């Protein structure tokens, strides 16, 4: 009788462990997304400040290059946003990112890129 009880409890334990593992994985993904969005927000604010100084004639060429790079990142995000409203977006967006990496095209904005380390957003 004890053996039946152990065999019966094992799948429930495995199911609880799997559920907890999925919750932790989802929580980590949400934290990573939050950090990436915070970094994009900070970089966009800096880009707007640089463009504001450029209109006043007070920006350097290096600052302008960083602002233009951030503008390209924003356009990349908008390009993926078009696919987000299409049906089957959870399937199409990862496929587009994978095909882009195979071809050698960086589809994701720089702060969402997993290969690069995120920069410190608390330096301002």
PDB file of C-alpha atoms in Angstrom:
ATOM      1  CA  UNK A   1       0.000   0.000   0.000  1.00  0.00           C
ATOM      2  CA  UNK A   2       2.872   2.374   0.771  1.00  0.00           C
ATOM      3  CA  UNK A   3       4.372   1.741  -2.694  1.00  0.00           C
ATOM      4  CA  UNK A   4       1.116   2.807  -4.389  1.00  0.00           C
ATOM      5  CA  UNK A   5       1.079   6.008  -2.350  1.00  0.00           C
ATOM      6  CA  UNK A   6       4.660   6.871  -3.389  1.00  0.00           C
ATOM      7  CA  UNK A   7       4.010   6.113  -7.045  1.00  0.00           C
ATOM      8  CA  UNK A   8       0.847   8.215  -6.944  1.00  0.00           C
ATOM      9  CA  UNK A   9       2.540  11.223  -5.284  1.00  0.00           C
ATOM     10  CA  UNK A  10       5.554  11.295  -7.597  1.00  0.00           C
ATOM     11  CA  UNK A  11       3.767  12.670 -10.678  1.00  0.00           C
ATOM     12  CA  UNK A  12       2.119  15.381  -8.591  1.00  0.00           C
ATOM     13  CA  UNK A  13       5.504  16.403  -7.200  1.00  0.00           C
ATOM     14  CA  UNK A  14       6.994  16.481 -10.672  1.00  0.00           C
ATOM     15  CA  UNK A  15       4.074  18.603 -11.881  1.00  0.00           C
ATOM     16  CA  UNK A  16       4.545  21.065  -9.001  1.00  0.00           C
ATOM     17  CA  UNK A  17       8.270  21.315  -9.658  1.00  0.00           C
ATOM     18  CA  UNK A  18       7.667  21.872 -13.381  1.00  0.00           C
ATOM     19  CA  UNK A  19       5.087  24.564 -12.667  1.00  0.00           C
ATOM     20  CA  UNK A  20       7.456  26.347 -10.288  1.00  0.00           C
ATOM     21  CA  UNK A  21      10.282  26.136 -12.833  1.00  0.00           C
ATOM     22  CA  UNK A  22       8.055  27.692 -15.501  1.00  0.00           C
ATOM     23  CA  UNK A  23       7.039  30.482 -13.123  1.00  0.00           C
ATOM     24  CA  UNK A  24      10.677  31.277 -12.355  1.00  0.00           C
ATOM     25  CA  UNK A  25      11.577  31.233 -16.059  1.00  0.00           C
ATOM     26  CA  UNK A  26       8.691  33.596 -16.861  1.00  0.00           C
ATOM     27  CA  UNK A  27       9.650  35.919 -14.017  1.00  0.00           C
ATOM     28  CA  UNK A  28      13.265  36.074 -15.241  1.00  0.00           C
ATOM     29  CA  UNK A  29      12.110  36.802 -18.780  1.00  0.00           C
ATOM     30  CA  UNK A  30       9.860  39.619 -17.546  1.00  0.00           C
ATOM     31  CA  UNK A  31      12.712  41.140 -15.509  1.00  0.00           C
ATOM     32  CA  UNK A  32      15.003  40.971 -18.552  1.00  0.00           C
ATOM     33  CA  UNK A  33      12.321  42.639 -20.679  1.00  0.00           C
ATOM     34  CA  UNK A  34      11.853  45.360 -18.063  1.00  0.00           C
ATOM     35  CA  UNK A  35      15.605  46.053 -17.977  1.00  0.00           C
ATOM     36  CA  UNK A  36      15.784  46.199 -21.773  1.00  0.00           C
ATOM     37  CA  UNK A  37      12.846  48.608 -21.946  1.00  0.00           C
ATOM     38  CA  UNK A  38      14.397  50.818 -19.260  1.00  0.00           C
ATOM     39  CA  UNK A  39      17.632  50.926 -21.227  1.00  0.00           C
ATOM     40  CA  UNK A  40      15.780  51.821 -24.435  1.00  0.00           C
ATOM     41  CA  UNK A  41      13.901  54.569 -22.599  1.00  0.00           C
ATOM     42  CA  UNK A  42      17.126  56.059 -21.246  1.00  0.00           C
ATOM     43  CA  UNK A  43      18.868  55.878 -24.623  1.00  0.00           C
ATOM     44  CA  UNK A  44      15.891  57.520 -26.331  1.00  0.00           C
ATOM     45  CA  UNK A  45      15.902  60.389 -23.832  1.00  0.00           C
ATOM     46  CA  UNK A  46      19.613  60.898 -24.478  1.00  0.00           C
ATOM     47  CA  UNK A  47      18.975  60.799 -28.233  1.00  0.00           C
ATOM     48  CA  UNK A  48      16.323  63.516 -27.966  1.00  0.00           C
ATOM     49  CA  UNK A  49      18.639  65.681 -25.843  1.00  0.00           C
ATOM     50  CA  UNK A  50      21.418  65.306 -28.422  1.00  0.00           C
ATOM     51  CA  UNK A  51      19.085  66.253 -31.264  1.00  0.00           C
ATOM     52  CA  UNK A  52      17.901  69.240 -29.230  1.00  0.00           C
ATOM     53  CA  UNK A  53      21.512  70.375 -28.748  1.00  0.00           C
ATOM     54  CA  UNK A  54      22.180  69.751 -32.448  1.00  0.00           C
ATOM     55  CA  UNK A  55      19.427  72.151 -33.410  1.00  0.00           C
ATOM     56  CA  UNK A  56      21.116  74.753 -31.202  1.00  0.00           C
ATOM     57  CA  UNK A  57      24.509  73.952 -32.759  1.00  0.00           C
ATOM     58  CA  UNK A  58      26.067  72.545 -29.580  1.00  0.00           C
ATOM     59  CA  UNK A  59      26.410  68.816 -30.411  1.00  0.00           C
ATOM     60  CA  UNK A  60      29.558  66.979 -31.516  1.00  0.00           C
ATOM     61  CA  UNK A  61      29.805  64.511 -34.364  1.00  0.00           C
ATOM     62  CA  UNK A  62      30.320  61.592 -31.970  1.00  0.00           C
ATOM     63  CA  UNK A  63      27.190  62.502 -30.058  1.00  0.00           C
ATOM     64  CA  UNK A  64      25.288  62.756 -33.298  1.00  0.00           C
ATOM     65  CA  UNK A  65      26.496  59.288 -34.310  1.00  0.00           C
ATOM     66  CA  UNK A  66      25.222  57.787 -31.058  1.00  0.00           C
ATOM     67  CA  UNK A  67      21.891  59.565 -31.521  1.00  0.00           C
ATOM     68  CA  UNK A  68      21.591  58.238 -35.062  1.00  0.00           C
ATOM     69  CA  UNK A  69      22.394  54.707 -33.837  1.00  0.00           C
ATOM     70  CA  UNK A  70      19.573  55.000 -31.299  1.00  0.00           C
ATOM     71  CA  UNK A  71      17.226  56.226 -34.019  1.00  0.00           C
ATOM     72  CA  UNK A  72      18.057  53.095 -36.012  1.00  0.00           C
ATOM     73  CA  UNK A  73      17.248  51.008 -32.917  1.00  0.00           C
ATOM     74  CA  UNK A  74      13.861  52.713 -32.617  1.00  0.00           C
ATOM     75  CA  UNK A  75      13.130  51.996 -36.266  1.00  0.00           C
ATOM     76  CA  UNK A  76      14.063  48.338 -35.720  1.00  0.00           C
ATOM     77  CA  UNK A  77      11.591  48.155 -32.866  1.00  0.00           C
ATOM     78  CA  UNK A  78       8.886  49.750 -34.986  1.00  0.00           C
ATOM     79  CA  UNK A  79       9.580  47.235 -37.742  1.00  0.00           C
ATOM     80  CA  UNK A  80       8.997  44.366 -35.339  1.00  0.00           C
ATOM     81  CA  UNK A  81       5.936  46.153 -33.975  1.00  0.00           C
ATOM     82  CA  UNK A  82       4.272  45.752 -37.362  1.00  0.00           C
ATOM     83  CA  UNK A  83       4.581  41.984 -37.028  1.00  0.00           C
ATOM     84  CA  UNK A  84       3.210  42.123 -33.474  1.00  0.00           C
ATOM     85  CA  UNK A  85      -0.244  43.112 -34.710  1.00  0.00           C
ATOM     86  CA  UNK A  86      -0.398  40.355 -37.316  1.00  0.00           C
ATOM     87  CA  UNK A  87      -1.981  37.000 -36.536  1.00  0.00           C
ATOM     88  CA  UNK A  88       0.372  34.296 -35.245  1.00  0.00           C
ATOM     89  CA  UNK A  89       2.806  36.935 -33.915  1.00  0.00           C
ATOM     90  CA  UNK A  90       4.215  34.613 -31.210  1.00  0.00           C
ATOM     91  CA  UNK A  91       5.308  32.347 -34.049  1.00  0.00           C
ATOM     92  CA  UNK A  92       6.339  34.848 -36.713  1.00  0.00           C
ATOM     93  CA  UNK A  93       8.509  37.189 -34.616  1.00  0.00           C
ATOM     94  CA  UNK A  94      10.897  34.461 -33.341  1.00  0.00           C
ATOM     95  CA  UNK A  95      11.116  33.086 -36.882  1.00  0.00           C
ATOM     96  CA  UNK A  96      12.000  36.547 -38.229  1.00  0.00           C
ATOM     97  CA  UNK A  97      14.664  37.006 -35.531  1.00  0.00           C
ATOM     98  CA  UNK A  98      16.137  33.557 -36.245  1.00  0.00           C
ATOM     99  CA  UNK A  99      16.173  34.053 -40.028  1.00  0.00           C
ATOM    100  CA  UNK A 100      17.712  37.492 -39.538  1.00  0.00           C
ATOM    101  CA  UNK A 101      20.509  36.037 -37.402  1.00  0.00           C
ATOM    102  CA  UNK A 102      21.132  33.303 -39.981  1.00  0.00           C
ATOM    103  CA  UNK A 103      21.371  35.865 -42.777  1.00  0.00           C
ATOM    104  CA  UNK A 104      23.491  38.203 -40.668  1.00  0.00           C
ATOM    105  CA  UNK A 105      20.963  40.995 -40.172  1.00  0.00           C
ATOM    106  CA  UNK A 106      20.425  42.334 -36.664  1.00  0.00           C
ATOM    107  CA  UNK A 107      16.644  42.575 -36.352  1.00  0.00           C
ATOM    108  CA  UNK A 108      16.389  43.309 -32.629  1.00  0.00           C
ATOM    109  CA  UNK A 109      17.251  46.677 -31.061  1.00  0.00           C
ATOM    110  CA  UNK A 110      20.587  46.769 -29.254  1.00  0.00           C
ATOM    111  CA  UNK A 111      19.136  46.585 -25.744  1.00  0.00           C
ATOM    112  CA  UNK A 112      17.171  43.416 -26.614  1.00  0.00           C
ATOM    113  CA  UNK A 113      20.212  41.729 -28.105  1.00  0.00           C
ATOM    114  CA  UNK A 114      21.222  38.813 -25.882  1.00  0.00           C
ATOM    115  CA  UNK A 115      24.820  38.703 -27.128  1.00  0.00           C
ATOM    116  CA  UNK A 116      25.684  42.172 -25.813  1.00  0.00           C
ATOM    117  CA  UNK A 117      25.899  43.016 -22.155  1.00  0.00           C
ATOM    118  CA  UNK A 118      23.439  45.699 -21.028  1.00  0.00           C
ATOM    119  CA  UNK A 119      24.901  49.055 -20.125  1.00  0.00           C
ATOM    120  CA  UNK A 120      24.401  50.687 -16.778  1.00  0.00           C
ATOM    121  CA  UNK A 121      21.259  52.850 -16.869  1.00  0.00           C
ATOM    122  CA  UNK A 122      21.779  54.406 -13.430  1.00  0.00           C
ATOM    123  CA  UNK A 123      24.767  56.576 -14.394  1.00  0.00           C
ATOM    124  CA  UNK A 124      22.689  59.714 -15.045  1.00  0.00           C
TER     125      UNK A 124
END
